[in-house]
Tab-separated table of C-alpha atoms in Angstrom:
chain	number	residue	atom	x	y	z
Y	1	MET	CA	20.483	-2.927	49.693
Y	2	GLU	CA	22.183	-0.892	47.111
Y	3	LYS	CA	22.968	-2.537	43.950
Y	4	VAL	CA	26.294	-2.492	42.628
Y	5	LEU	CA	26.730	-2.331	38.917
Y	6	HIS	CA	29.738	-3.974	37.462
Y	7	ALA	CA	31.716	-2.780	34.499
Y	8	TYR	CA	31.059	-6.035	32.407
Y	9	PRO	CA	29.038	-7.124	31.011
Y	10	LYS	CA	28.089	-4.205	28.450
Y	11	VAL	CA	27.053	-3.032	25.130
Y	12	GLU	CA	28.823	-0.465	23.064
Y	13	ILE	CA	26.681	1.213	20.091
Y	14	PRO	CA	27.249	4.499	18.396
Y	15	SER	CA	25.288	7.627	19.910
Y	16	ASP	CA	23.710	8.563	16.858
Y	17	LEU	CA	24.586	6.461	13.443
Y	18	GLY	CA	27.220	3.995	12.892
Y	19	GLN	CA	27.836	0.476	11.438
Y	20	TYR	CA	29.262	-1.671	14.387
Y	21	VAL	CA	27.823	-3.286	17.856
Y	22	ARG	CA	30.432	-4.392	20.293
Y	23	THR	CA	29.873	-6.597	23.328
Y	24	ARG	CA	31.920	-7.001	26.231
Y	25	ASN	CA	31.696	-9.947	28.426
Y	26	SER	CA	34.733	-9.229	30.000
Y	27	ALA	CA	38.111	-7.480	29.438
Y	28	SER	CA	39.101	-10.422	27.098
Y	29	ASP	CA	35.928	-11.573	25.852
Y	30	THR	CA	34.891	-9.220	23.146
Y	31	LYS	CA	32.636	-9.517	19.996
Y	32	THR	CA	32.104	-6.949	17.361
Y	33	TYR	CA	28.752	-7.175	15.030
Y	34	SER	CA	28.784	-5.285	11.666
Y	35	PHE	CA	25.544	-4.169	10.018
Y	36	ASP	CA	24.416	-1.840	7.312
Y	37	GLY	CA	23.305	0.670	9.975
Y	38	VAL	CA	23.550	0.826	13.709
Y	39	PHE	CA	21.078	3.670	15.160
Y	40	GLY	CA	22.078	4.988	18.320
Y	41	PRO	CA	19.725	6.386	21.007
Y	42	ARG	CA	20.105	9.967	19.437
Y	43	ALA	CA	18.816	8.728	16.113
Y	44	THR	CA	15.584	9.935	15.043
Y	45	GLN	CA	12.721	8.129	13.509
Y	46	GLU	CA	13.062	10.274	10.298
Y	47	GLN	CA	16.604	9.177	10.090
Y	48	ILE	CA	15.465	5.724	10.261
Y	49	TYR	CA	12.933	5.917	7.518
Y	50	GLU	CA	15.320	7.772	5.218
Y	51	LYS	CA	17.996	5.220	5.860
Y	52	MET	CA	15.829	2.195	5.529
Y	53	ALA	CA	12.342	2.384	4.113
Y	54	SER	CA	12.796	5.043	1.572
Y	55	PRO	CA	15.157	3.272	-0.967
Y	56	ILE	CA	12.840	0.037	-0.125
Y	57	LEU	CA	9.518	2.106	-1.228
Y	58	GLU	CA	11.014	3.427	-4.301
Y	59	GLU	CA	11.592	-0.120	-5.388
Y	60	VAL	CA	8.072	-1.250	-4.491
Y	61	MET	CA	6.917	1.381	-7.017
Y	62	GLN	CA	9.384	-0.152	-9.537
Y	63	GLY	CA	7.299	-3.406	-9.225
Y	64	PHE	CA	9.332	-5.414	-6.713
Y	65	SER	CA	8.110	-7.026	-3.353
Y	66	CYS	CA	9.935	-6.026	-0.233
Y	67	THR	CA	9.593	-6.926	3.144
Y	68	ILE	CA	10.800	-4.937	6.655
Y	69	PHE	CA	10.591	-6.474	9.566
Y	70	ALA	CA	11.423	-5.866	13.435
Y	71	TYR	CA	12.806	-8.250	15.739
Y	72	GLY	CA	14.000	-7.999	19.282
Y	73	GLN	CA	13.295	-8.334	22.969
Y	74	THR	CA	10.077	-7.240	24.268
Y	75	GLY	CA	10.080	-3.671	25.481
Y	76	THR	CA	12.791	-2.482	23.028
Y	77	GLY	CA	10.986	-0.310	20.776
Y	78	LYS	CA	9.892	-2.756	18.038
Y	79	THR	CA	6.248	-1.352	17.568
Y	80	TYR	CA	7.525	2.038	18.078
Y	81	THR	CA	9.670	1.962	15.424
Y	82	MET	CA	6.985	0.156	12.934
Y	83	GLN	CA	4.027	2.648	14.000
Y	84	GLY	CA	5.091	5.253	16.503
Y	85	ASP	CA	2.851	8.093	16.847
Y	86	LEU	CA	-0.064	7.446	14.633
Y	87	GLY	CA	-1.730	10.642	15.098
Y	88	PRO	CA	-1.765	13.918	13.366
Y	89	PRO	CA	0.926	16.673	13.951
Y	90	ASN	CA	0.336	18.596	16.948
Y	91	PRO	CA	0.946	22.474	15.979
Y	92	GLN	CA	1.244	23.171	19.882
Y	93	THR	CA	4.039	20.930	20.516
Y	94	SER	CA	5.642	20.083	17.154
Y	95	ASN	CA	5.249	20.735	13.358
Y	96	GLY	CA	6.087	17.339	12.462
Y	97	ASP	CA	8.436	16.353	9.749
Y	98	VAL	CA	8.329	17.551	6.108
Y	99	LEU	CA	8.617	14.601	3.818
Y	100	ASN	CA	11.301	14.786	1.036
Y	101	GLY	CA	12.525	18.096	2.285
Y	102	ASP	CA	9.973	20.034	0.436
Y	103	PRO	CA	8.066	22.515	2.662
Y	104	LEU	CA	5.841	23.689	-0.158
Y	105	THR	CA	3.849	20.445	-0.091
Y	106	CYS	CA	2.712	20.982	3.552
Y	107	LEU	CA	2.797	17.328	3.715
Y	108	GLN	CA	3.709	16.292	7.534
Y	109	VAL	CA	3.914	13.592	9.674
Y	110	PRO	CA	4.225	13.343	13.569
Y	111	THR	CA	7.722	13.661	14.671
Y	112	ASN	CA	7.833	10.434	16.311
Y	113	ALA	CA	5.987	8.731	13.577
Y	114	GLY	CA	7.261	5.349	12.668
Y	115	LEU	CA	7.951	3.630	9.521
Y	116	ILE	CA	4.517	2.515	8.630
Y	117	PRO	CA	2.823	5.834	8.620
Y	118	ARG	CA	5.850	7.551	6.881
Y	119	SER	CA	5.714	4.856	4.184
Y	120	LEU	CA	2.102	5.502	3.383
Y	121	HIS	CA	2.222	9.300	3.348
Y	122	ASN	CA	5.315	9.250	1.234
Y	123	LEU	CA	3.765	6.730	-0.979
Y	124	PHE	CA	0.553	8.818	-1.911
Y	125	TYR	CA	2.749	12.132	-2.025
Y	126	ILE	CA	5.187	10.337	-4.783
Y	127	LEU	CA	2.269	8.894	-6.701
Y	128	ASN	CA	0.214	11.923	-6.995
Y	129	ARG	CA	3.176	14.130	-8.240
Y	130	ARG	CA	3.724	11.474	-10.976
Y	131	SER	CA	1.465	11.005	-13.947
Y	132	VAL	CA	0.587	7.341	-13.488
Y	133	GLU	CA	-2.457	5.575	-12.636
Y	134	TYR	CA	-2.262	3.574	-9.558
Y	135	LYS	CA	-4.266	1.222	-7.210
Y	136	VAL	CA	-3.231	0.855	-3.500
Y	137	HIS	CA	-4.642	-1.800	-1.218
Y	138	ILE	CA	-4.253	-2.693	2.328
Y	139	SER	CA	-4.335	-5.597	4.485
Y	140	TYR	CA	-3.580	-6.287	8.147
Y	141	VAL	CA	-3.196	-9.384	9.969
Y	142	GLU	CA	-1.824	-10.627	13.280
Y	143	LEU	CA	-0.645	-13.963	14.144
Y	144	TYR	CA	-1.719	-14.751	17.935
Y	145	ASN	CA	-1.286	-18.124	19.367
Y	146	GLU	CA	-0.746	-19.575	15.897
Y	147	ASP	CA	-4.306	-18.079	14.989
Y	148	LEU	CA	-4.183	-16.111	11.979
Y	149	ILE	CA	-6.497	-13.032	12.719
Y	150	ASP	CA	-7.782	-10.678	10.092
Y	151	LEU	CA	-7.434	-7.243	11.388
Y	152	LEU	CA	-9.612	-5.304	9.019
Y	153	SER	CA	-12.547	-7.756	9.106
Y	154	SER	CA	-15.785	-6.311	10.217
Y	155	GLU	CA	-16.566	-9.776	11.504
Y	156	ASP	CA	-15.722	-10.508	15.386
Y	157	HIS	CA	-13.360	-13.228	15.412
Y	158	VAL	CA	-14.074	-16.351	17.222
Y	159	ASP	CA	-10.841	-18.277	18.638
Y	160	GLY	CA	-9.862	-21.274	16.515
Y	161	ALA	CA	-11.714	-19.909	13.623
Y	162	GLY	CA	-8.532	-18.003	11.978
Y	163	LEU	CA	-7.589	-17.264	8.413
Y	164	THR	CA	-6.109	-20.348	6.484
Y	165	ILE	CA	-2.606	-20.067	4.907
Y	166	ILE	CA	-2.147	-22.017	1.532
Y	167	GLY	CA	1.322	-22.691	0.389
Y	168	PRO	CA	4.214	-21.994	0.226
Y	169	GLY	CA	4.432	-23.036	-3.632
Y	170	HIS	CA	7.219	-23.637	-5.674
Y	171	ASP	CA	8.143	-20.106	-5.943
Y	172	LYS	CA	7.521	-19.369	-2.131
Y	173	SER	CA	4.462	-17.562	-2.476
Y	174	VAL	CA	1.589	-18.038	-0.069
Y	175	PHE	CA	-2.233	-17.352	-0.728
Y	176	ILE	CA	-4.626	-16.589	2.196
Y	177	PRO	CA	-8.473	-16.915	1.258
Y	178	ASN	CA	-10.992	-14.446	2.670
Y	179	LEU	CA	-8.301	-12.086	3.803
Y	180	THR	CA	-9.640	-8.448	3.376
Y	181	LYS	CA	-7.820	-6.001	0.979
Y	182	ILE	CA	-9.315	-2.719	1.139
Y	183	ARG	CA	-8.396	0.100	-1.406
Y	184	VAL	CA	-7.560	3.469	-0.488
Y	185	ARG	CA	-7.095	6.579	-2.409
Y	186	LYS	CA	-5.246	8.747	-0.063
Y	187	SER	CA	-2.854	8.280	2.846
Y	188	LYS	CA	-5.822	9.336	5.470
Y	189	GLY	CA	-7.821	6.424	4.632
Y	190	ALA	CA	-4.682	4.093	4.999
Y	191	MET	CA	-4.105	5.597	8.200
Y	192	ASP	CA	-7.556	4.961	9.160
Y	193	LEU	CA	-7.101	1.485	8.792
Y	194	LEU	CA	-3.886	1.201	10.100
Y	195	ARG	CA	-5.330	3.142	13.466
Y	196	ALA	CA	-8.425	0.879	13.480
Y	197	GLY	CA	-6.429	-2.445	13.029
Y	198	SER	CA	-3.765	-1.763	15.634
Y	199	ARG	CA	-6.683	-1.036	18.295
Y	200	LYS	CA	-7.655	-4.717	17.525
Y	201	ARG	CA	-3.982	-6.191	18.092
Y	202	THR	CA	-3.496	-8.201	21.248
Y	203	VAL	CA	-1.586	-6.567	23.835
Y	204	ALA	CA	-0.874	-7.110	27.618
Y	205	ALA	CA	1.324	-5.616	30.472
Y	206	THR	CA	4.230	-7.527	31.110
Y	207	GLY	CA	7.371	-6.787	33.364
Y	208	CYS	CA	9.135	-5.524	30.171
Y	209	ASN	CA	6.361	-3.283	28.787
Y	210	LYS	CA	3.135	-1.849	30.019
Y	211	GLU	CA	1.520	-2.545	26.633
Y	212	SER	CA	3.497	-5.417	25.119
Y	213	SER	CA	2.286	-6.566	21.744
Y	214	ARG	CA	1.365	-10.289	22.259
Y	215	SER	CA	1.311	-11.093	18.454
Y	216	HIS	CA	3.084	-10.884	15.340
Y	217	ALA	CA	1.404	-8.224	12.930
Y	218	ILE	CA	1.829	-7.937	9.326
Y	219	PHE	CA	0.669	-4.514	7.596
Y	220	THR	CA	0.762	-5.156	3.692
Y	221	ILE	CA	0.584	-2.477	1.139
Y	222	HIS	CA	-0.144	-3.560	-2.272
Y	223	VAL	CA	0.720	-1.056	-5.046
Y	224	GLU	CA	-0.111	-1.274	-8.676
Y	225	ILE	CA	0.957	1.295	-11.233
Y	226	THR	CA	0.443	1.835	-15.036
Y	227	GLU	CA	2.768	4.137	-16.719
Y	228	ARG	CA	4.173	4.583	-20.193
Y	229	ASP	CA	7.698	3.313	-20.955
Y	230	GLU	CA	10.538	6.077	-20.207
Y	231	SER	CA	12.618	4.292	-23.117
Y	232	GLY	CA	10.223	5.754	-25.722
Y	233	SER	CA	8.902	2.348	-26.970
Y	234	GLY	CA	5.328	3.842	-26.538
Y	235	GLN	CA	4.463	0.543	-24.342
Y	236	VAL	CA	2.528	0.799	-21.432
Y	237	ILE	CA	4.122	-1.138	-18.318
Y	238	HIS	CA	2.034	-2.483	-15.470
Y	239	LYS	CA	3.913	-2.871	-12.214
Y	240	SER	CA	2.702	-4.725	-9.268
Y	241	GLY	CA	4.438	-4.050	-5.729
Y	242	LYS	CA	4.086	-5.163	-2.342
Y	243	LEU	CA	5.483	-3.855	0.983
Y	244	ASN	CA	5.517	-6.228	4.053
Y	245	LEU	CA	5.856	-4.260	7.258
Y	246	VAL	CA	6.273	-7.031	9.952
Y	247	ASP	CA	6.165	-6.178	13.561
Y	248	LEU	CA	7.257	-9.335	15.392
Y	249	ALA	CA	6.241	-9.993	19.130
Y	250	GLY	CA	9.167	-9.851	21.387
Y	251	SER	CA	11.530	-12.562	22.350
Y	252	GLU	CA	11.282	-12.991	25.896
Y	253	ASN	CA	12.066	-15.072	29.383
Y	254	VAL	CA	9.009	-15.949	31.241
Y	255	GLY	CA	10.733	-15.356	34.434
Y	256	GLN	CA	11.613	-11.854	33.555
Y	257	SER	CA	8.675	-10.804	31.759
Y	258	GLY	CA	5.855	-12.303	34.013
Y	259	ALA	CA	3.506	-12.865	30.891
Y	260	ASP	CA	1.130	-15.735	30.254
Y	261	ALA	CA	3.225	-18.818	30.049
Y	262	ARG	CA	1.131	-20.011	26.772
Y	263	GLU	CA	1.415	-16.564	24.831
Y	264	THR	CA	5.331	-16.425	25.514
Y	265	GLY	CA	5.689	-20.395	24.619
Y	266	SER	CA	3.923	-19.616	21.431
Y	267	ILE	CA	5.796	-16.418	20.516
Y	268	ASN	CA	9.204	-18.100	21.233
Y	269	LYS	CA	8.162	-21.362	19.159
Y	270	SER	CA	7.512	-19.171	16.318
Y	271	LEU	CA	10.715	-17.135	16.461
Y	272	LEU	CA	12.646	-20.328	16.980
Y	273	ALA	CA	10.975	-21.421	13.658
Y	274	LEU	CA	11.910	-18.113	12.260
Y	275	GLY	CA	15.502	-18.766	13.371
Y	276	ARG	CA	15.523	-22.327	12.110
Y	277	VAL	CA	14.070	-21.083	8.457
Y	278	ILE	CA	16.840	-18.392	8.342
Y	279	THR	CA	19.536	-20.861	9.220
Y	280	ALA	CA	18.425	-23.096	6.199
Y	281	VAL	CA	18.285	-20.239	3.744
Y	282	ALA	CA	21.547	-18.681	4.671
Y	283	ALA	CA	23.262	-22.276	4.376
Y	284	LYS	CA	21.311	-22.782	1.121
Y	285	SER	CA	19.842	-26.090	2.346
Y	286	PRO	CA	17.931	-28.036	-0.078
Y	287	HIS	CA	14.979	-28.268	2.650
Y	288	VAL	CA	13.743	-25.175	4.452
Y	289	PRO	CA	11.066	-25.940	7.170
Y	290	TYR	CA	8.780	-23.258	6.470
Y	291	ARG	CA	5.596	-25.197	7.301
Y	292	THR	CA	6.829	-25.431	10.809
Y	293	SER	CA	4.868	-22.364	12.083
Y	294	LYS	CA	2.573	-20.273	10.378
Y	295	LEU	CA	4.629	-17.195	10.940
Y	296	THR	CA	7.332	-18.987	8.783
Y	297	GLN	CA	4.673	-19.925	6.074
Y	298	MET	CA	3.389	-16.165	5.817
Y	299	LEU	CA	7.120	-14.999	5.509
Y	300	SER	CA	8.297	-17.756	3.387
Y	301	ASP	CA	8.364	-15.539	0.376
Y	302	SER	CA	10.533	-13.027	2.352
Y	303	LEU	CA	13.041	-15.467	3.004
Y	304	GLY	CA	14.302	-17.486	-0.057
Y	305	GLY	CA	11.230	-15.991	-2.433
Y	306	ASN	CA	11.024	-13.046	-4.779
Y	307	THR	CA	11.372	-10.330	-2.236
Y	308	ARG	CA	13.812	-8.125	-1.089
Y	309	ALA	CA	13.947	-8.405	2.880
Y	310	CYS	CA	15.057	-6.329	5.541
Y	311	MET	CA	15.616	-6.877	9.548
Y	312	ILE	CA	15.486	-4.004	12.214
Y	313	ALA	CA	16.844	-5.538	15.454
Y	314	THR	CA	16.016	-3.890	18.422
Y	315	ILE	CA	18.088	-4.058	21.524
Y	316	ASN	CA	18.528	-2.941	25.297
Y	317	THR	CA	21.849	-2.003	26.333
Y	318	SER	CA	21.488	-2.722	30.111
Y	319	GLN	CA	23.238	-5.381	31.809
Y	320	GLN	CA	19.976	-7.023	32.885
Y	321	SER	CA	19.191	-7.537	28.942
Y	322	PHE	CA	22.706	-8.670	27.939
Y	323	VAL	CA	21.824	-12.149	27.443
Y	324	GLU	CA	18.716	-11.412	25.131
Y	325	THR	CA	20.596	-8.579	23.483
Y	326	VAL	CA	23.440	-10.981	22.431
Y	327	LYS	CA	20.839	-13.551	21.039
Y	328	THR	CA	19.192	-10.607	19.089
Y	329	LEU	CA	22.590	-9.795	17.750
Y	330	LYS	CA	23.417	-13.296	16.716
Y	331	TYR	CA	19.988	-13.581	14.936
Y	332	ALA	CA	20.308	-10.455	13.099
Y	333	ASP	CA	24.015	-11.418	12.086
Y	334	GLN	CA	22.768	-14.724	10.850
Y	335	ALA	CA	19.888	-12.809	8.590
Y	336	LYS	CA	22.467	-11.033	6.790
Y	337	GLY	CA	23.472	-14.463	4.986
Y	338	VAL	CA	19.971	-14.682	3.489
Y	339	CYS	CA	20.346	-13.353	-0.256
Y	340	ASN	CA	17.086	-13.526	-2.337
Y	341	LYS	CA	17.293	-13.278	-6.220
Y	342	ILE	CA	14.439	-10.781	-6.868
Y	343	THR	CA	12.968	-9.539	-10.138
Y	344	ALA	CA	10.356	-6.917	-10.881
Y	345	ASN	CA	6.649	-8.003	-11.423
Y	346	THR	CA	6.078	-6.067	-14.498
Y	347	SER	CA	4.076	-6.791	-17.812
Y	348	VAL	CA	3.334	-4.923	-20.838
Y	349	VAL	CA	-0.470	-3.818	-21.582
Y	350	ARG	CA	-1.812	-5.944	-24.272
Y	351	ALA	CA	-3.014	-3.154	-26.833
Y	352	ASP	CA	0.541	-2.221	-27.236
Y	353	LEU	CA	1.696	-6.006	-28.112
Y	354	ILE	CA	-1.021	-5.690	-30.892
Y	355	ASP	CA	0.804	-2.931	-32.313
Y	356	ASN	CA	4.401	-4.711	-32.381
Y	357	MET	CA	2.964	-7.849	-33.971
Y	358	GLN	CA	1.485	-5.577	-36.512
Y	359	LYS	CA	4.822	-4.097	-36.970
Y	360	GLU	CA	6.163	-7.558	-37.219
Y	361	ILE	CA	3.788	-8.582	-39.736
Y	362	ASP	CA	4.744	-5.697	-41.998
Y	363	GLY	CA	8.385	-6.817	-41.789
Y	364	LEU	CA	7.619	-10.309	-42.795
Y	365	ARG	CA	5.716	-8.982	-45.735
Y	366	ASP	CA	8.673	-6.838	-46.815
Y	367	GLU	CA	11.090	-9.850	-46.200
Y	368	LEU	CA	8.715	-12.389	-48.353
Y	369	ASN	CA	8.498	-9.726	-51.164
Y	370	ALA	CA	12.162	-9.155	-51.162
Y	371	ALA	CA	12.682	-12.985	-51.464
Y	372	ARG	CA	10.027	-13.360	-54.017
Y	373	ASP	CA	11.710	-10.565	-56.144
Y	374	CYS	CA	15.102	-12.074	-55.426
Y	375	GLN	CA	16.233	-8.989	-54.121
Y	376	GLY	CA	16.863	-10.563	-50.523
Y	377	PHE	CA	17.457	-13.823	-49.045
Y	378	TYR	CA	15.938	-17.457	-49.882
Y	379	MET	CA	14.313	-19.725	-47.425
Y	380	THR	CA	13.269	-23.441	-47.504
Y	381	THR	CA	9.587	-24.127	-48.285
Y	382	GLU	CA	8.924	-25.544	-44.527
Y	383	ALA	CA	10.572	-22.335	-43.088
Y	384	TYR	CA	8.463	-20.247	-45.557
Y	385	LYS	CA	5.523	-22.234	-44.467
Y	386	GLY	CA	6.151	-21.565	-40.779
Y	387	LEU	CA	6.673	-17.950	-41.545
Y	388	THR	CA	3.408	-17.561	-43.428
Y	389	GLU	CA	1.444	-19.362	-41.074
Y	390	GLY	CA	2.826	-17.279	-38.109
Y	391	ALA	CA	1.736	-14.205	-40.038
Y	392	VAL	CA	-1.500	-15.164	-40.809
Y	393	GLU	CA	-2.159	-16.076	-37.164
Y	394	ALA	CA	-0.733	-12.789	-35.894
Y	395	ARG	CA	-3.128	-11.165	-38.542
Y	396	THR	CA	-6.049	-12.717	-37.530
Y	397	GLN	CA	-5.359	-12.081	-33.935
Y	398	ALA	CA	-4.877	-8.580	-34.704
Y	399	GLU	CA	-8.159	-8.631	-36.725
Y	400	GLU	CA	-9.988	-10.171	-33.855
Y	401	TRP	CA	-8.852	-7.271	-31.680
Y	402	LYS	CA	-9.555	-4.734	-34.173
Y	403	LEU	CA	-13.136	-5.795	-34.326
Y	404	ARG	CA	-13.171	-5.797	-30.453
Y	405	VAL	CA	-12.164	-1.934	-30.789
Y	406	ASP	CA	-14.473	-1.549	-33.551
Y	407	LEU	CA	-17.160	-2.821	-31.159
Y	408	LEU	CA	-16.334	-0.627	-28.250
Y	409	GLU	CA	-15.981	2.391	-30.624
Y	410	SER	CA	-19.641	1.586	-31.672
Y	411	GLU	CA	-20.534	1.173	-28.042
Y	412	ILE	CA	-19.097	4.735	-27.288
Y	413	ALA	CA	-20.787	6.277	-30.325
Y	414	LYS	CA	-24.190	4.903	-29.197
Y	415	SER	CA	-23.435	6.104	-25.362
Y	416	ARG	CA	-22.506	9.596	-26.859
Y	417	ALA	CA	-25.730	9.768	-29.105
Y	418	LEU	CA	-27.488	8.781	-26.088
Y	419	ALA	CA	-25.597	11.278	-24.080
Y	420	GLU	CA	-26.611	14.240	-26.653
Y	421	GLN	CA	-30.209	13.102	-26.766
Y	422	HIS	CA	-30.249	13.748	-22.772
Y	423	THR	CA	-28.615	17.054	-23.484
Y	424	ALA	CA	-30.920	18.038	-25.693
Y	425	SER	CA	-34.051	16.879	-23.475
Y	426	ILE	CA	-32.543	18.781	-20.737
Y	427	SER	CA	-32.091	21.926	-22.819
Y	428	GLN	CA	-35.675	21.836	-23.909
Y	429	LEU	CA	-36.953	21.218	-20.322
Y	430	GLU	CA	-34.886	24.229	-19.434
Y	431	ARG	CA	-36.617	26.342	-22.372
Y	432	ASP	CA	-39.963	24.970	-21.150
Y	433	ASN	CA	-39.234	25.792	-17.526
Y	434	ALA	CA	-38.072	29.493	-18.528
Y	435	ALA	CA	-41.456	29.997	-20.665
Y	436	ALA	CA	-43.323	28.618	-17.556
Y	437	THR	CA	-41.417	30.860	-15.165
Y	438	GLU	CA	-42.338	33.890	-17.415
Y	439	THR	CA	-46.086	32.787	-17.716
Y	440	LEU	CA	-46.390	32.711	-13.890
Y	441	ARG	CA	-44.425	35.988	-13.489
Y	442	GLU	CA	-47.026	37.664	-15.925
Y	443	SER	CA	-50.114	35.943	-14.016
Y	444	LEU	CA	-48.598	37.451	-10.626
Y	445	ALA	CA	-48.593	40.870	-12.080
Y	446	GLN	CA	-52.139	40.506	-13.545
Y	447	GLN	CA	-53.184	39.550	-10.127
Y	448	THR	CA	-51.484	42.397	-8.329
Y	449	GLN	CA	-53.075	44.586	-10.836
Y	450	LEU	CA	-56.690	43.114	-10.241
Y	451	ALA	CA	-56.193	43.304	-6.354
Y	452	GLU	CA	-55.078	47.036	-6.836
Y	453	GLN	CA	-58.462	47.583	-8.861
Y	454	LEU	CA	-60.470	46.022	-6.377
Y	455	ARG	CA	-59.221	47.818	-3.151
Y	456	VAL	CA	-59.574	51.287	-5.078
Y	457	GLU	CA	-63.129	50.223	-6.297
Y	458	SER	CA	-63.930	49.277	-2.427
Y	459	LEU	CA	-62.682	52.519	-1.248
Y	460	PHE	CA	-65.069	54.579	-3.676
Y	461	THR	CA	-67.879	52.073	-2.731
Y	462	ARG	CA	-67.357	52.972	1.092
Y	463	ALA	CA	-67.048	56.932	0.248
Y	464	HIS	CA	-70.428	56.548	-1.824
Y	465	ALA	CA	-72.209	54.932	1.037
Y	466	HIS	CA	-70.727	57.574	3.678
Y	467	HIS	CA	-71.898	60.177	1.404
Y	468	GLU	CA	-75.570	59.126	0.642
Y	469	ARG	CA	-75.856	58.746	4.521
Y	470	GLU	CA	-74.825	62.136	5.100
Y	471	LEU	CA	-77.396	63.416	2.593
Y	472	GLY	CA	-80.204	61.524	4.238
């Protein structure tokens, strides 16, 4: 029997890039949802990265904490959007995309690479072109049936023995003891960790997807940058940024997906808890139920904390998925109400603070001299006492740091002297080795000469013996 498709319900989206999604349940029942960006079926992975992740990555390198998470029905492309093709560019089929439009760098990723590999490649591309010191660490966890699993751990996971979450605290931050954080120096090392962790993720076949992610996964890039302040103050600024890339398990109906009931129940329960948290934060409720689920615990700093958050909502425009699509759109529309107040995680390196303190001491000394000579302002005895005590304390602290610097310079001098001694010893050994080589060469020449003399004498001896036999 042929299945008849009716005109309604239907979902209208732009073919490429727009800002609106329209749902039509009937000719008169229409609703329009507006977003910062709506990508249609013709949009490429590169367009999505440039629109969403590229500006956020720049903020991470300025010391901000940021989160991008993908939400939607099972089989709508969340993992594809976040990860995509994790392999190298295939020269036989595609040259890949050149990052930043700079073909001279030859820095390429596969055409279908998602936000995570593009962020990793672009991060190291930018850092290596700047004259900064940096450290990049990677962590990767999944939440499966409310069990938090370290995907980068070398140990096999035991059910029920997952990681513990401490928090959130007053600043909405959380701490996960024993979480594996691995330092990487190149994008290749980071990609190897992404592939290794992704192979450990829990997947299963469902009615919506042959390889459906059955867990929530959070891939985190920790970035520390040390550079001089561009304002010319001479200060050295330390920036600490973080990018959470969250691939949420898909919301689904057990009857449609045919998935394991326990898995589906756990996924839907955590997503429901996430929705309640979003509602509470958007409404500025005095109580936000972060501890309802481990998922909301982990994302607490992204929802109401010191983190810039961005949601990617993936949908299916087919009539069979209309109900789930409307749920996803409402979910994303509600998330727009979450407004976090964020500040950069920056600090000034201590050595430059000492210089500033010394300048302040010199200025205070000039002020005191001016007051003493009646050339400037006068102050009370208490104010003068407090000022001098502060100056003495600052001077004492500066002298302590100077002593530390002198000690370090002394150790450096000793190390340099030891290195020079080692260099001299190596030079002497090289000279001795050259002399021994020359002596050996002369000995070999003498041996060759003696061997030749013995050969000639042997010939004369045999000739003389032969002549004697002929005369006899």
